[in-house]
Amino acid sequence: MKLVFATNNKHKLEEISAMVGDKIKILSLNDIDCHDDIPETADTFEGNALQKARYVKEKYGYDCFADDTGLQVVALNGEPGVYSARYAGEPANSERNIDKLLANLEGKTDRRASFITCIALISGGEEHLFYGEIEGSIIGERRGSSGFGYDSVFMPDGYDETFAQMGEEQKNKISHRAKAVKKLSEFLNTL
């Protein structure tokens, strides 16, 4: 089975390809010659994921899935949320996003946060949504060198390492994206 993953993020593509294994061939936007800047203008993770998947299906005709993922911090009223990738403005830059997050959390004692992923799948003319969430907290400084985005400052509950310290293999077993992809994979295996 072939499915397009509506992303240009090579880290996400590698993570998801590793998680679904050989039974499903994941094609990137580049593989289908899509170089469009797909809009993400919804105010929810579900809305953005559906918007991207529908765009690829309508313009290119492929069954596909798309995700929207974000970090929600309790003390910041859910920020950065759907704006996680561009929290510090354009152009999107993880280091600047982390700097802004840490600055906004300065002096705050409640550092609870959660990562949320919503995957929208369009297959056989039907739309399906799959969710994954992991709770943790934002630590005060960067730790670790693997991963991407906010991984170096996010420590999942029950662990004493950030996502960036634990490495891809461990992260891919417990992360928000892993949970959503597991649900996606289980569903695809029923088709």
Short mmCIF file of C-alpha atoms in Angstrom, two decimals:
data_model
loop_
_atom_site.label_atom_id
_atom_site.label_comp_id
_atom_site.label_asym_id
_atom_site.label_seq_id
_atom_site.Cartn_x
_atom_site.Cartn_y
_atom_site.Cartn_z
CA MET A 1 0.00 0.00 0.00
CA LYS A 2 1.24 3.50 -0.84
CA LEU A 3 0.22 6.61 1.04
CA VAL A 4 1.39 10.19 0.77
CA PHE A 5 2.42 11.85 4.01
CA ALA A 6 1.66 15.54 3.50
CA THR A 7 4.85 16.96 4.98
CA ASN A 8 8.14 18.51 3.98
CA ASN A 9 9.58 17.82 7.43
CA LYS A 10 12.23 15.13 6.88
CA HIS A 11 12.41 14.38 10.63
CA LYS A 12 8.68 13.58 10.77
CA LEU A 13 8.96 11.53 7.58
CA GLU A 14 11.83 9.47 9.01
CA GLU A 15 10.03 8.98 12.34
CA ILE A 16 6.76 7.83 10.77
CA SER A 17 8.43 5.64 8.13
CA ALA A 18 10.35 3.87 10.90
CA MET A 19 7.16 3.39 12.92
CA VAL A 20 4.93 1.97 10.16
CA GLY A 21 7.57 -0.41 8.82
CA ASP A 22 7.62 -2.07 5.41
CA LYS A 23 3.92 -2.86 5.01
CA ILE A 24 3.13 0.69 3.90
CA LYS A 25 5.24 2.70 1.46
CA ILE A 26 5.23 6.30 2.63
CA LEU A 27 5.67 8.89 -0.09
CA SER A 28 6.68 12.44 0.72
CA LEU A 29 5.33 15.57 -0.93
CA ASN A 30 8.61 15.73 -2.82
CA ASP A 31 8.00 12.18 -4.14
CA ILE A 32 4.75 13.34 -5.78
CA ASP A 33 6.35 16.57 -7.03
CA CYS A 34 4.32 18.74 -4.68
CA HIS A 35 6.30 21.82 -3.76
CA ASP A 36 3.31 23.90 -2.70
CA ASP A 37 3.21 25.76 0.57
CA ILE A 38 0.13 23.96 1.88
CA PRO A 39 -1.98 26.26 4.04
CA GLU A 40 -2.39 25.62 7.76
CA THR A 41 -4.86 28.30 8.76
CA ALA A 42 -7.18 26.40 11.11
CA ASP A 43 -7.21 27.11 14.83
CA THR A 44 -7.16 23.44 15.87
CA PHE A 45 -4.77 20.53 15.30
CA GLU A 46 -7.63 18.58 13.67
CA GLY A 47 -8.46 21.46 11.34
CA ASN A 48 -4.87 21.87 10.17
CA ALA A 49 -4.33 18.13 9.64
CA LEU A 50 -7.56 17.84 7.63
CA GLN A 51 -6.73 20.96 5.63
CA LYS A 52 -3.37 19.52 4.54
CA ALA A 53 -4.72 16.03 3.74
CA ARG A 54 -7.65 17.44 1.75
CA TYR A 55 -5.31 19.72 -0.20
CA VAL A 56 -3.13 16.80 -1.36
CA LYS A 57 -6.15 14.63 -2.18
CA GLU A 58 -7.89 17.39 -4.16
CA LYS A 59 -4.82 18.68 -6.04
CA TYR A 60 -2.88 15.44 -6.58
CA GLY A 61 -5.47 12.67 -6.22
CA TYR A 62 -3.51 10.54 -3.76
CA ASP A 63 -4.85 8.89 -0.63
CA CYS A 64 -2.83 10.55 2.07
CA PHE A 65 -2.44 11.53 5.65
CA ALA A 66 -1.24 14.67 7.34
CA ASP A 67 -0.49 15.55 10.90
CA ASP A 68 -0.54 18.62 13.00
CA THR A 69 1.46 18.54 16.15
CA GLY A 70 1.97 21.08 18.84
CA LEU A 71 3.16 21.79 22.32
CA GLN A 72 0.67 23.10 24.87
CA VAL A 73 2.02 24.67 28.06
CA VAL A 74 -0.36 25.04 31.01
CA ALA A 75 1.17 28.27 32.39
CA LEU A 76 0.96 29.86 28.94
CA ASN A 77 -2.75 29.07 28.49
CA GLY A 78 -1.99 26.36 25.94
CA GLU A 79 0.61 28.28 23.94
CA PRO A 80 2.30 27.75 21.57
CA GLY A 81 -0.41 25.26 20.45
CA VAL A 82 -1.15 25.29 16.71
CA TYR A 83 1.55 27.95 16.33
CA SER A 84 4.32 25.72 17.73
CA ALA A 85 6.39 25.57 14.54
CA ARG A 86 6.30 29.35 14.04
CA TYR A 87 6.04 30.49 17.65
CA ALA A 88 8.88 33.01 17.29
CA GLY A 89 7.68 34.16 13.86
CA GLU A 90 8.89 33.60 10.30
CA PRO A 91 11.02 32.01 9.15
CA ALA A 92 10.27 28.97 11.33
CA ASN A 93 13.25 28.29 13.58
CA SER A 94 13.38 25.78 16.45
CA GLU A 95 16.12 27.59 18.37
CA ARG A 96 14.25 30.89 18.35
CA ASN A 97 11.02 29.08 19.29
CA ILE A 98 12.73 27.50 22.32
CA ASP A 99 14.26 30.85 23.32
CA LYS A 100 10.81 32.48 23.25
CA LEU A 101 9.23 29.60 25.16
CA LEU A 102 11.87 29.69 27.91
CA ALA A 103 11.62 33.50 28.14
CA ASN A 104 7.82 33.32 28.46
CA LEU A 105 8.15 30.70 31.22
CA GLU A 106 10.69 32.70 33.22
CA GLY A 107 9.54 33.00 36.83
CA LYS A 108 6.70 30.49 36.35
CA THR A 109 6.67 27.46 38.64
CA ASP A 110 4.04 25.46 36.77
CA ARG A 111 5.94 24.05 33.80
CA ARG A 112 3.50 21.26 32.88
CA ALA A 113 3.10 20.73 29.17
CA SER A 114 1.83 18.22 26.68
CA PHE A 115 2.62 17.35 23.10
CA ILE A 116 -0.41 16.55 20.96
CA THR A 117 -0.55 15.00 17.49
CA CYS A 118 -3.61 14.69 15.31
CA ILE A 119 -3.31 12.65 12.12
CA ALA A 120 -5.95 13.03 9.42
CA LEU A 121 -6.17 10.17 6.93
CA ILE A 122 -8.06 10.26 3.66
CA SER A 123 -8.39 6.74 2.28
CA GLY A 124 -11.04 5.22 0.05
CA GLY A 125 -12.99 8.47 0.05
CA GLU A 126 -13.32 8.54 3.85
CA GLU A 127 -11.70 10.78 6.46
CA HIS A 128 -10.37 9.44 9.75
CA LEU A 129 -8.67 11.13 12.72
CA PHE A 130 -6.10 9.60 15.09
CA TYR A 131 -4.75 11.25 18.23
CA GLY A 132 -1.71 10.90 20.43
CA GLU A 133 -0.70 12.85 23.52
CA ILE A 134 2.12 12.76 26.03
CA GLU A 135 2.36 14.83 29.17
CA GLY A 136 5.52 16.19 30.70
CA SER A 137 7.16 19.45 31.62
CA ILE A 138 9.41 22.12 30.17
CA ILE A 139 12.84 22.18 31.79
CA GLY A 140 14.88 25.37 32.18
CA GLU A 141 17.64 24.65 29.68
CA ARG A 142 18.32 22.59 26.57
CA ARG A 143 19.52 19.01 27.10
CA GLY A 144 20.40 16.46 24.42
CA SER A 145 21.18 16.61 20.74
CA SER A 146 18.80 14.22 18.98
CA GLY A 147 15.25 14.97 17.89
CA PHE A 148 13.94 18.32 16.68
CA GLY A 149 11.63 21.15 17.61
CA TYR A 150 11.13 21.43 21.38
CA ASP A 151 12.63 17.98 22.13
CA SER A 152 15.62 19.40 24.03
CA VAL A 153 13.41 21.13 26.66
CA PHE A 154 10.51 18.64 26.94
CA MET A 155 10.83 15.96 29.63
CA PRO A 156 8.01 13.40 29.52
CA ASP A 157 6.42 12.40 32.83
CA GLY A 158 8.10 9.35 34.38
CA TYR A 159 11.46 9.96 32.68
CA ASP A 160 14.58 11.85 33.70
CA GLU A 161 15.68 12.63 30.16
CA THR A 162 14.35 15.00 27.54
CA PHE A 163 13.19 13.65 24.19
CA ALA A 164 16.49 14.94 22.76
CA GLN A 165 18.50 12.94 25.32
CA MET A 166 16.67 9.64 24.97
CA GLY A 167 17.26 9.28 21.23
CA GLU A 168 14.94 8.39 18.39
CA GLU A 169 14.36 4.73 19.22
CA GLN A 170 13.14 5.38 22.77
CA LYS A 171 11.24 8.52 21.78
CA ASN A 172 9.46 6.65 18.98
CA LYS A 173 8.12 4.15 21.52
CA ILE A 174 6.45 6.70 23.81
CA SER A 175 5.87 9.97 21.95
CA HIS A 176 2.62 11.68 21.03
CA ARG A 177 3.37 10.99 17.36
CA ALA A 178 4.13 7.32 18.11
CA LYS A 179 0.75 6.95 19.82
CA ALA A 180 -1.12 8.53 16.90
CA VAL A 181 0.88 6.57 14.29
CA LYS A 182 0.22 3.32 16.17
CA LYS A 183 -3.53 4.00 15.89
CA LEU A 184 -3.11 4.90 12.21
CA SER A 185 -1.11 1.70 11.54
CA GLU A 186 -3.64 -0.49 13.34
CA PHE A 187 -6.41 1.04 11.26
CA LEU A 188 -4.50 0.62 7.98
CA ASN A 189 -3.93 -3.05 8.80
CA THR A 190 -7.71 -3.56 8.81
CA LEU A 191 -8.07 -2.31 5.22
#
